[in-house]
CSV table of N, CA and C in Angstrom, one decimal:
chain,number,residue,atom,x,y,z
A,29,MET,N,136.9,215.8,170.5
A,29,MET,CA,137.3,216.4,169.5
A,29,MET,C,136.2,217.0,168.7
A,30,GLY,N,135.1,217.6,169.3
A,30,GLY,CA,134.1,218.3,168.8
A,30,GLY,C,134.3,219.7,168.6
A,31,ARG,N,133.3,220.4,168.3
A,31,ARG,CA,133.6,221.8,168.1
A,31,ARG,C,133.6,222.7,169.3
A,32,GLU,N,134.2,223.7,169.6
A,32,GLU,CA,134.4,224.3,170.7
A,32,GLU,C,133.4,225.3,170.6
A,33,TYR,N,132.4,225.8,171.8
A,33,TYR,CA,131.6,226.9,171.7
A,33,TYR,C,132.0,227.7,173.0
A,34,PRO,N,131.7,229.1,172.9
A,34,PRO,CA,132.2,230.1,173.8
A,34,PRO,C,131.1,229.7,175.0
A,35,PRO,N,131.4,230.2,176.3
A,35,PRO,CA,130.5,230.2,177.5
A,35,PRO,C,129.1,230.7,176.9
A,36,ARG,N,128.4,230.4,177.5
A,36,ARG,CA,126.7,231.0,177.4
A,36,ARG,C,126.7,232.1,177.4
A,37,GLY,N,126.1,233.5,176.7
A,37,GLY,CA,126.1,234.9,177.0
A,37,GLY,C,127.3,235.6,176.7
A,38,ARG,N,128.3,234.8,176.3
A,38,ARG,CA,129.5,235.6,175.8
A,38,ARG,C,129.5,235.2,174.2
A,39,ARG,N,130.0,236.1,173.2
A,39,ARG,CA,130.4,235.7,172.0
A,39,ARG,C,132.0,235.7,171.9
A,40,ALA,N,132.2,234.6,170.9
A,40,ALA,CA,133.6,234.6,170.9
A,40,ALA,C,134.2,235.6,170.1
A,41,ARG,N,135.3,236.1,170.1
A,41,ARG,CA,136.0,237.0,169.7
A,41,ARG,C,136.2,236.5,168.1
A,42,GLN,N,136.0,237.3,166.9
A,42,GLN,CA,136.2,236.6,165.6
A,42,GLN,C,137.3,237.4,165.3
A,43,PRO,N,138.1,236.9,164.5
A,43,PRO,CA,139.2,237.2,163.9
A,43,PRO,C,138.8,238.1,162.5
A,44,PRO,N,139.5,239.5,162.3
A,44,PRO,CA,138.9,240.4,161.2
A,44,PRO,C,138.4,239.6,159.8
A,45,ALA,N,139.4,238.2,159.5
A,45,ALA,CA,139.1,237.8,158.1
A,45,ALA,C,137.6,237.1,158.1
A,46,TRP,N,137.1,236.5,159.4
A,46,TRP,CA,136.0,236.0,159.5
A,46,TRP,C,134.6,237.0,159.3
A,47,ARG,N,135.0,238.0,159.6
A,47,ARG,CA,133.8,239.1,159.6
A,47,ARG,C,133.1,239.2,158.0
A,48,ALA,N,134.1,239.0,157.0
A,48,ALA,CA,133.6,239.0,155.6
A,48,ALA,C,132.6,238.0,155.4
A,49,LEU,N,132.5,236.9,156.3
A,49,LEU,CA,131.5,235.8,156.0
A,49,LEU,C,130.6,235.8,157.0
A,50,ARG,N,130.3,236.7,157.7
A,50,ARG,CA,129.2,237.0,158.8
A,50,ARG,C,128.2,237.5,158.0
A,51,GLY,N,126.7,237.4,158.7
A,51,GLY,CA,125.5,237.9,158.0
A,51,GLY,C,125.0,237.0,157.0
A,52,ARG,N,124.4,237.5,155.9
A,52,ARG,CA,123.8,236.5,155.1
A,52,ARG,C,124.5,235.3,154.5
A,53,PRO,N,123.9,234.2,154.5
A,53,PRO,CA,124.8,233.1,154.0
A,53,PRO,C,125.1,233.5,152.5
A,54,ALA,N,126.3,232.8,152.0
A,54,ALA,CA,126.9,233.2,150.6
A,54,ALA,C,125.9,232.8,149.6
A,55,ALA,N,125.0,231.9,149.8
A,55,ALA,CA,124.0,231.5,148.5
A,55,ALA,C,123.1,232.8,148.2
A,56,VAL,N,123.0,233.7,149.2
A,56,VAL,CA,121.9,235.0,149.0
A,56,VAL,C,122.8,236.2,149.0
A,57,ILE,N,124.0,236.2,148.7
A,57,ILE,CA,124.8,237.4,148.5
A,57,ILE,C,124.5,237.8,147.2
A,58,ARG,N,124.1,239.3,147.0
A,58,ARG,CA,123.7,239.8,145.8
A,58,ARG,C,125.2,240.1,145.0
A,59,SER,N,125.1,239.5,143.6
A,59,SER,CA,126.4,239.3,142.9
A,59,SER,C,126.2,239.8,141.6
A,60,PRO,N,126.8,240.7,140.7
A,60,PRO,CA,126.7,241.3,139.4
A,60,PRO,C,126.7,240.0,138.5
A,61,VAL,N,126.9,238.8,138.9
A,61,VAL,CA,126.7,237.6,138.1
A,61,VAL,C,125.7,237.0,137.9
A,62,SER,N,125.4,236.3,136.7
A,62,SER,CA,123.8,235.5,136.8
A,62,SER,C,123.6,234.6,137.6
A,63,GLY,N,124.6,233.7,138.2
A,63,GLY,CA,124.2,232.6,138.8
A,63,GLY,C,125.4,232.2,139.9
A,64,LEU,N,125.2,231.8,141.0
A,64,LEU,CA,126.1,231.2,142.0
A,64,LEU,C,126.2,229.7,142.0
A,65,ILE,N,127.5,229.2,142.0
A,65,ILE,CA,127.7,227.6,142.1
A,65,ILE,C,128.4,227.4,143.4
A,66,HIS,N,128.1,226.1,143.9
A,66,HIS,CA,129.0,226.1,145.1
A,66,HIS,C,130.2,225.3,144.5
A,67,GLY,N,131.3,226.1,144.6
A,67,GLY,CA,132.4,225.5,144.0
A,67,GLY,C,133.5,226.6,144.2
A,68,THR,N,134.8,226.0,143.7
A,68,THR,CA,135.9,226.9,143.9
A,68,THR,C,136.5,227.1,142.7
A,69,ALA,N,137.2,228.5,142.4
A,69,ALA,CA,137.5,228.5,140.9
A,69,ALA,C,138.8,229.2,141.1
A,70,VAL,N,139.9,228.9,140.1
A,70,VAL,CA,141.1,229.3,140.1
A,70,VAL,C,141.4,229.6,138.6
A,71,ALA,N,142.6,230.6,138.4
A,71,ALA,CA,142.8,230.9,137.0
A,71,ALA,C,144.3,230.6,136.7
A,72,PHE,N,144.8,230.3,135.5
A,72,PHE,CA,146.0,230.3,135.1
A,72,PHE,C,146.1,231.3,133.9
A,73,GLU,N,147.4,231.8,133.8
A,73,GLU,CA,147.7,232.4,132.8
A,73,GLU,C,148.3,231.8,131.7
A,74,THR,N,147.8,231.9,130.8
A,74,THR,CA,148.3,230.8,129.2
A,74,THR,C,149.0,231.7,128.5
A,75,GLY,N,149.4,231.4,127.5
A,75,GLY,CA,149.9,232.3,126.2
A,75,GLY,C,148.6,232.9,125.5
A,76,ARG,N,147.6,232.1,125.9
A,76,ARG,CA,146.3,232.6,125.1
A,76,ARG,C,145.5,233.8,126.3
A,77,GLY,N,146.1,234.0,127.3
A,77,GLY,CA,145.2,234.7,128.2
A,77,GLY,C,144.9,233.8,129.4
A,78,LEU,N,143.6,234.3,130.0
A,78,LEU,CA,143.5,233.4,131.5
A,78,LEU,C,142.7,232.3,131.3
A,79,ALA,N,142.7,231.1,132.0
A,79,ALA,CA,142.1,230.0,131.7
A,79,ALA,C,141.7,229.5,133.1
A,80,GLY,N,140.2,229.6,133.3
A,80,GLY,CA,139.8,229.3,134.6
A,80,GLY,C,139.4,227.9,134.7
A,81,VAL,N,139.5,227.5,136.1
A,81,VAL,CA,139.4,226.0,136.4
A,81,VAL,C,138.3,225.9,137.5
A,82,LEU,N,137.0,225.5,137.4
A,82,LEU,CA,135.9,225.4,138.4
A,82,LEU,C,136.0,224.2,139.2
A,83,ILE,N,136.4,224.1,140.3
A,83,ILE,CA,136.4,222.8,141.1
A,83,ILE,C,135.0,222.6,141.9
A,84,THR,N,134.4,221.5,141.6
A,84,THR,CA,133.1,221.1,142.5
A,84,THR,C,133.0,220.1,143.3
A,85,GLY,N,132.3,219.8,144.3
A,85,GLY,CA,132.2,218.7,144.8
A,85,GLY,C,131.3,218.9,146.0
A,86,ARG,N,131.2,218.0,146.9
A,86,ARG,CA,130.5,218.1,148.2
A,86,ARG,C,131.1,218.7,149.2
A,87,PRO,N,130.5,219.4,150.3
A,87,PRO,CA,131.2,220.0,151.3
A,87,PRO,C,132.3,218.9,151.8
A,88,GLY,N,133.5,219.4,151.8
A,88,GLY,CA,134.5,218.6,152.6
A,88,GLY,C,135.3,217.6,151.3
A,89,ALA,N,134.8,217.7,150.1
A,89,ALA,CA,135.4,216.7,149.3
A,89,ALA,C,137.0,217.3,148.8
A,90,GLY,N,137.4,218.8,149.4
A,90,GLY,CA,138.6,219.2,148.9
A,90,GLY,C,139.0,220.2,147.9
A,91,LYS,N,137.7,220.9,147.8
A,91,LYS,CA,137.8,222.0,146.8
A,91,LYS,C,139.1,222.8,147.1
A,92,SER,N,138.8,223.4,148.1
A,92,SER,CA,139.7,224.5,148.7
A,92,SER,C,141.1,224.0,148.6
A,93,GLU,N,141.6,222.8,149.1
A,93,GLU,CA,142.7,222.2,149.2
A,93,GLU,C,143.3,222.1,147.8
A,94,LEU,N,142.6,221.7,146.9
A,94,LEU,CA,143.0,221.4,145.5
A,94,LEU,C,143.4,222.8,145.1
A,95,ALA,N,142.8,223.7,145.2
A,95,ALA,CA,142.8,225.1,144.8
A,95,ALA,C,144.1,225.7,145.3
A,96,LEU,N,144.3,225.3,146.6
A,96,LEU,CA,145.5,226.0,147.0
A,96,LEU,C,146.8,225.2,146.5
A,97,GLU,N,146.5,223.9,146.1
A,97,GLU,CA,147.7,223.2,145.5
A,97,GLU,C,147.9,224.0,144.1
A,98,LEU,N,146.9,224.2,143.3
A,98,LEU,CA,147.0,224.9,142.0
A,98,LEU,C,147.5,226.4,142.1
A,99,ILE,N,147.2,227.0,143.3
A,99,ILE,CA,147.8,228.3,143.6
A,99,ILE,C,149.2,228.3,143.9
A,100,ALA,N,149.8,227.2,144.6
A,100,ALA,CA,151.0,227.0,144.8
A,100,ALA,C,151.9,226.8,143.4
A,101,MET,N,151.2,226.3,142.4
A,101,MET,CA,151.9,226.2,141.2
A,101,MET,C,151.5,227.4,140.3
A,102,GLY,N,151.0,228.4,140.8
A,102,GLY,CA,151.0,229.8,139.8
A,102,GLY,C,149.5,230.3,139.5
A,103,ALA,N,148.7,229.6,139.9
A,103,ALA,CA,147.5,230.1,139.7
A,103,ALA,C,147.0,231.1,140.5
A,104,TRP,N,145.9,231.9,140.2
A,104,TRP,CA,145.3,232.9,141.0
A,104,TRP,C,144.2,232.5,141.4
A,105,LEU,N,143.7,232.8,142.6
A,105,LEU,CA,142.1,232.6,143.0
A,105,LEU,C,141.4,233.5,142.5
A,106,VAL,N,140.2,232.7,142.1
A,106,VAL,CA,139.0,233.4,141.4
A,106,VAL,C,138.0,233.6,142.7
A,107,SER,N,137.5,232.3,143.2
A,107,SER,CA,136.7,232.4,144.1
A,107,SER,C,136.7,231.0,144.8
A,108,ASP,N,136.5,231.1,146.2
A,108,ASP,CA,136.3,229.9,146.9
A,108,ASP,C,135.0,229.8,147.8
A,109,ASP,N,134.6,228.8,147.6
A,109,ASP,CA,133.3,228.2,148.3
A,109,ASP,C,132.2,228.6,147.4
A,110,GLN,N,131.8,229.8,146.9
A,110,GLN,CA,130.7,230.3,145.9
A,110,GLN,C,131.3,231.0,144.8
A,111,THR,N,131.1,230.4,143.6
A,111,THR,CA,131.6,231.3,142.5
A,111,THR,C,130.4,231.5,141.4
A,112,GLY,N,130.6,232.8,141.1
A,112,GLY,CA,129.7,233.5,140.2
A,112,GLY,C,129.9,232.6,138.5
A,113,VAL,N,128.9,232.5,138.0
A,113,VAL,CA,129.0,231.9,136.5
A,113,VAL,C,128.1,232.7,135.7
A,114,GLN,N,128.3,233.0,134.6
A,114,GLN,CA,127.8,233.9,133.6
A,114,GLN,C,128.0,233.8,132.3
A,115,ALA,N,127.3,233.0,131.5
A,115,ALA,CA,127.6,233.0,129.9
A,115,ALA,C,127.8,234.1,129.3
A,116,ARG,N,128.7,234.4,128.3
A,116,ARG,CA,129.2,235.6,127.6
A,116,ARG,C,129.9,235.2,126.4
A,117,ASP,N,129.4,235.2,125.3
A,117,ASP,CA,130.1,235.1,123.9
A,117,ASP,C,130.4,233.5,123.9
A,118,GLY,N,129.5,232.7,124.2
A,118,GLY,CA,129.8,231.3,124.0
A,118,GLY,C,130.6,230.7,124.9
A,119,SER,N,131.0,231.3,125.9
A,119,SER,CA,131.6,230.6,127.1
A,119,SER,C,131.3,231.2,128.5
A,120,VAL,N,131.7,230.2,129.6
A,120,VAL,CA,131.3,230.7,130.9
A,120,VAL,C,132.3,231.4,131.4
A,121,ILE,N,131.9,232.6,132.3
A,121,ILE,CA,132.8,233.5,132.8
A,121,ILE,C,132.7,233.5,134.5
A,122,LEU,N,133.9,233.1,135.1
A,122,LEU,CA,133.9,232.7,136.5
A,122,LEU,C,134.3,234.0,137.2
A,123,SER,N,133.4,234.3,138.2
A,123,SER,CA,133.9,235.6,139.2
A,123,SER,C,133.4,235.1,140.6
A,124,ALA,N,133.8,236.1,141.6
A,124,ALA,CA,133.4,235.7,142.9
A,124,ALA,C,132.7,236.8,143.3
A,125,PRO,N,131.9,236.6,144.4
A,125,PRO,CA,130.9,237.5,144.9
A,125,PRO,C,131.7,238.6,145.6
A,126,PRO,N,131.5,239.9,145.8
A,126,PRO,CA,132.4,240.8,146.2
A,126,PRO,C,132.8,240.6,147.8
A,127,ARG,N,131.9,240.0,148.7
A,127,ARG,CA,132.4,239.7,150.0
A,127,ARG,C,133.2,238.7,150.3
A,128,LEU,N,133.4,237.9,149.3
A,128,LEU,CA,134.4,236.6,149.4
A,128,LEU,C,135.7,236.8,148.5
A,129,ARG,N,135.8,237.6,147.8
A,129,ARG,CA,136.8,237.9,147.0
A,129,ARG,C,138.4,238.1,147.9
A,130,GLY,N,139.2,237.4,147.3
A,130,GLY,CA,140.4,237.3,147.8
A,130,GLY,C,140.7,236.5,148.9
A,131,LEU,N,139.4,235.6,149.5
A,131,LEU,CA,139.5,234.6,150.6
A,131,LEU,C,139.5,233.3,150.2
A,132,VAL,N,140.3,232.3,150.8
A,132,VAL,CA,140.2,231.0,150.6
A,132,VAL,C,140.4,230.4,152.1
A,133,GLU,N,139.5,229.3,152.4
A,133,GLU,CA,139.6,228.6,153.5
A,133,GLU,C,140.2,227.4,153.3
A,134,MET,N,141.1,227.1,154.5
A,134,MET,CA,141.9,225.7,154.6
A,134,MET,C,141.5,225.1,156.0
A,135,ARG,N,140.7,224.2,155.7
A,135,ARG,CA,140.2,223.5,157.0
A,135,ARG,C,141.4,223.1,158.0
A,136,GLY,N,141.3,223.4,159.4
A,136,GLY,CA,142.2,223.3,160.2
A,136,GLY,C,143.3,224.6,160.2
A,137,VAL,N,143.2,225.6,159.4
A,137,VAL,CA,144.1,226.6,159.5
A,137,VAL,C,143.3,227.7,159.6
A,138,GLY,N,142.4,228.0,158.8
A,138,GLY,CA,141.3,229.2,158.7
A,138,GLY,C,141.3,229.8,157.3
A,139,LEU,N,140.9,231.1,157.4
A,139,LEU,CA,140.7,232.0,156.3
A,139,LEU,C,142.1,232.5,155.7
A,140,LEU,N,142.5,232.4,154.5
A,140,LEU,CA,143.8,232.7,154.0
A,140,LEU,C,143.6,233.6,152.8
A,141,ARG,N,144.4,234.8,152.7
A,141,ARG,CA,144.4,235.9,151.7
A,141,ARG,C,144.9,235.1,150.5
A,142,ALA,N,144.4,235.4,149.4
A,142,ALA,CA,145.3,234.9,148.1
A,142,ALA,C,145.2,236.2,147.1
A,143,GLU,N,146.4,235.8,146.1
A,143,GLU,CA,146.3,236.8,145.1
A,143,GLU,C,145.0,236.5,144.2
A,144,THR,N,144.3,237.3,143.4
A,144,THR,CA,143.0,237.1,142.9
A,144,THR,C,142.9,237.6,141.4
A,145,VAL,N,142.4,237.0,140.5
A,145,VAL,CA,141.9,238.0,139.3
A,145,VAL,C,140.3,238.0,139.4
A,146,GLU,N,139.7,239.1,139.0
A,146,GLU,CA,138.5,239.3,139.1
A,146,GLU,C,137.5,238.3,138.4
A,147,ALA,N,137.9,238.0,137.3
A,147,ALA,CA,137.1,237.0,136.3
A,147,ALA,C,138.0,236.3,135.4
A,148,ALA,N,137.5,235.1,135.0
A,148,ALA,CA,138.5,234.2,134.0
A,148,ALA,C,137.4,233.5,133.3
A,149,PRO,N,137.4,233.1,132.0
A,149,PRO,CA,136.7,232.3,131.1
A,149,PRO,C,137.0,230.8,131.7
A,150,LEU,N,135.9,229.9,131.9
A,150,LEU,CA,136.2,228.4,132.1
A,150,LEU,C,136.7,227.7,130.9
A,151,VAL,N,137.9,227.0,131.3
A,151,VAL,CA,138.0,225.8,130.2
A,151,VAL,C,138.1,224.5,130.7
A,152,VAL,N,138.0,224.3,132.1
A,152,VAL,CA,137.7,223.1,132.6
A,152,VAL,C,137.1,222.9,134.1
A,153,LEU,N,136.1,221.8,134.1
A,153,LEU,CA,135.4,221.6,135.3
A,153,LEU,C,136.0,220.3,135.8
A,154,VAL,N,136.2,220.6,137.3
A,154,VAL,CA,137.0,219.4,137.8
A,154,VAL,C,135.7,218.8,138.8
A,155,ASP,N,135.5,217.6,138.8
A,155,ASP,CA,134.5,217.2,139.6
A,155,ASP,C,134.9,216.3,140.6
A,156,LEU,N,135.1,216.9,141.9
A,156,LEU,CA,135.6,216.0,143.0
A,156,LEU,C,134.7,214.9,143.5
A,157,ASP,N,133.2,214.6,143.2
A,157,ASP,CA,132.5,213.7,143.5
A,157,ASP,C,132.4,212.6,142.8
A,158,SER,N,133.0,212.6,141.5
A,158,SER,CA,133.0,211.4,140.5
A,158,SER,C,134.4,210.9,140.5
A,159,PRO,N,134.7,209.9,140.8
A,159,PRO,CA,136.2,209.4,140.6
A,159,PRO,C,136.4,208.9,139.3
A,160,GLU,N,137.5,209.1,138.7
A,160,GLU,CA,137.8,208.5,137.4
A,160,GLU,C,138.5,207.0,137.6
A,161,THR,N,137.6,206.1,137.1
A,161,THR,CA,138.2,204.6,137.3
A,161,THR,C,139.2,204.3,136.2
A,162,VAL,N,139.1,204.8,135.0
A,162,VAL,CA,139.6,204.4,133.6
A,162,VAL,C,140.8,204.9,133.5
A,163,ARG,N,141.8,204.3,133.2
A,163,ARG,CA,143.4,204.5,133.0
A,163,ARG,C,143.4,205.8,131.8
A,164,LEU,N,142.8,205.6,130.7
A,164,LEU,CA,142.8,206.6,129.6
A,164,LEU,C,141.2,206.7,129.3
A,165,PRO,N,140.4,207.8,130.1
A,165,PRO,CA,139.2,208.0,129.9
A,165,PRO,C,138.7,208.6,128.6
A,166,GLU,N,137.6,208.5,127.9
A,166,GLU,CA,137.0,209.2,127.3
A,166,GLU,C,136.6,210.7,127.6
A,167,PRO,N,136.5,211.7,127.0
A,167,PRO,CA,136.3,212.7,127.4
A,167,PRO,C,134.9,213.0,128.0
A,168,HIS,N,134.7,213.8,129.0
A,168,HIS,CA,133.6,213.9,129.8
A,168,HIS,C,133.1,215.4,129.5
A,169,TRP,N,131.8,215.8,129.5
A,169,TRP,CA,131.4,217.1,129.3
A,169,TRP,C,130.1,217.2,130.4
A,170,HIS,N,130.1,218.6,130.6
A,170,HIS,CA,129.0,219.2,131.2
A,170,HIS,C,128.4,220.4,130.6
A,171,PHE,N,127.0,220.6,130.8
A,171,PHE,CA,126.5,222.0,130.2
A,171,PHE,C,126.1,222.8,131.3
A,172,LEU,N,127.1,223.9,131.5
A,172,LEU,CA,126.8,225.1,132.5
A,172,LEU,C,126.4,226.2,131.6
A,173,GLU,N,125.2,226.9,132.2
A,173,GLU,CA,124.8,228.1,131.5
A,173,GLU,C,124.8,228.2,130.1
A,174,GLY,N,124.6,226.9,129.5
A,174,GLY,CA,124.2,226.7,128.1
A,174,GLY,C,125.4,226.3,127.3
A,175,CYS,N,126.7,226.4,128.0
A,175,CYS,CA,127.7,226.2,127.4
A,175,CYS,C,128.3,224.8,127.8
A,176,ARG,N,128.9,224.1,126.7
A,176,ARG,CA,129.4,222.9,126.6
A,176,ARG,C,130.8,223.0,127.3
A,177,VAL,N,131.0,222.3,128.5
A,177,VAL,CA,132.6,222.4,129.3
A,177,VAL,C,133.3,221.1,129.3
A,178,PRO,N,134.4,221.0,129.3
A,178,PRO,CA,135.1,219.6,129.4
A,178,PRO,C,135.0,219.4,130.9
A,179,VAL,N,135.1,218.3,131.0
A,179,VAL,CA,135.0,217.8,132.8
A,179,VAL,C,136.1,217.0,133.1
A,180,LEU,N,136.9,217.0,133.9
A,180,LEU,CA,138.1,216.1,134.6
A,180,LEU,C,137.4,215.4,135.7
A,181,ARG,N,137.3,214.3,135.9
A,181,ARG,CA,136.9,213.5,137.2
A,181,ARG,C,137.8,213.4,138.3
A,182,LYS,N,137.8,213.4,139.6
A,182,LYS,CA,138.4,213.2,140.5
A,182,LYS,C,139.5,212.1,140.2
A,183,CYS,N,141.0,212.3,140.2
A,183,CYS,CA,142.0,211.0,140.2
A,183,CYS,C,142.6,210.8,141.4
A,184,GLU,N,142.8,209.9,141.8
A,184,GLU,CA,143.4,209.4,143.1
A,184,GLU,C,145.0,209.4,142.8
A,185,SER,N,145.4,210.5,142.6
A,185,SER,CA,146.7,210.5,142.3
A,185,SER,C,147.6,211.8,143.1
A,186,ARG,N,148.8,211.8,143.5
A,186,ARG,CA,149.1,212.8,144.2
A,186,ARG,C,149.6,213.9,143.1
A,187,ALA,N,149.7,213.7,141.9
A,187,ALA,CA,149.9,214.4,140.8
A,187,ALA,C,148.9,215.1,140.2
A,188,PHE,N,147.4,214.8,140.5
A,188,PHE,CA,146.3,215.5,140.2
A,188,PHE,C,146.4,216.9,139.9
A,189,ALA,N,147.0,217.7,140.8
A,189,ALA,CA,146.9,219.2,140.7
A,189,ALA,C,147.8,219.3,139.3
A,190,ALA,N,148.9,218.8,139.5
A,190,ALA,CA,149.9,219.2,138.3
A,190,ALA,C,149.3,218.7,136.9
A,191,ALA,N,148.6,217.5,136.8
A,191,ALA,CA,147.8,217.2,135.7
A,191,ALA,C,146.9,218.3,135.3
A,192,ILE,N,146.1,218.8,136.0
A,192,ILE,CA,145.0,219.8,135.7
A,192,ILE,C,146.0,221.1,135.4
A,193,ARG,N,147.1,221.5,135.8
A,193,ARG,CA,147.8,222.4,135.3
A,193,ARG,C,148.2,222.4,133.8
A,194,GLN,N,148.7,221.1,133.6
A,194,GLN,CA,149.2,220.6,132.4
A,194,GLN,C,148.0,220.7,131.4
A,195,TYR,N,146.7,220.1,131.7
A,195,TYR,CA,145.8,220.1,131.0
A,195,TYR,C,145.3,221.5,130.5
A,196,VAL,N,145.3,222.4,131.5
A,196,VAL,CA,144.8,223.8,131.0
A,196,VAL,C,145.9,224.6,130.1
A,197,ARG,N,147.2,224.2,130.2
A,197,ARG,CA,148.3,225.0,129.3
A,197,ARG,C,148.3,224.1,128.2
A,198,PHE,N,148.2,222.9,128.1
A,198,PHE,CA,148.3,222.3,126.7
A,198,PHE,C,147.0,221.4,126.3
A,199,GLY,N,146.3,221.0,127.0
A,199,GLY,CA,145.0,220.3,126.6
A,199,GLY,C,145.5,218.5,126.9
A,200,ILE,N,144.5,217.9,126.2
A,200,ILE,CA,144.8,216.4,126.3
A,200,ILE,C,145.0,216.0,124.9
A,201,VAL,N,145.8,214.9,124.9
A,201,VAL,CA,146.0,214.3,123.6
A,201,VAL,C,144.9,213.2,123.3
A,202,GLN,N,144.3,213.4,122.3
A,202,GLN,CA,143.1,212.5,121.8
A,202,GLN,C,143.5,211.1,121.3
A,203,GLU,N,144.6,211.5,120.1
A,203,GLU,CA,145.2,210.2,119.6
A,203,GLU,C,146.7,210.4,119.2
A,204,ILE,N,147.5,209.5,119.4
A,204,ILE,CA,148.9,209.6,119.2
A,204,ILE,C,149.4,209.6,117.7
A,205,GLU,N,149.5,210.7,117.0
A,205,GLU,CA,150.0,210.7,115.7
A,205,GLU,C,151.2,209.9,115.1
A,206,ASP,N,150.8,209.5,114.0
A,206,ASP,CA,151.9,208.7,113.5
A,206,ASP,C,153.3,209.6,113.2
A,207,ARG,N,154.3,209.1,113.7
A,207,ARG,CA,155.5,210.0,113.7
A,207,ARG,C,156.7,209.2,113.0
A,208,PRO,N,157.4,209.7,112.4
A,208,PRO,CA,158.6,209.2,111.8
A,208,PRO,C,159.6,208.8,112.9
A,209,GLN,N,160.2,207.8,112.7
A,209,GLN,CA,161.0,207.1,113.8
A,209,GLN,C,162.5,207.6,113.6
């Protein structure tokens, strides 16, 4: 079950989609953004404009898989694997390095094309390396490019992607208000 290699002296023919990833590693691709992060980003259209979700985690944590679930729920791909981050007007703007734009990798399937947006403001960071163990957690925050960003930790639920979508659209209820019965 290991990786298969072509016979010595012969290069395996690469499908056209893989050619975009040949050459320099993604970490050194020149990009118009101020920094690159190992993460995947998607964006949802809301009544207030685009809202970006940055998914971070170690290799193999499921960033692209979660992104594909969110894309199936109506999100657009911003970037897979390497995401540009830039502080602008008090928020973080997410973008893709040009060579990776429009491509998302699914392990066991390959590179897939996806509908994309060029850039989106970040509204939540999803951390797949830190599992959430509390039923109703306190808010978590992370500073990125000098901006405070809300963080959702990995939740072991089949509805996690749907919860992220709801969070982006409507936010989190901090306290239940007294309502007339």
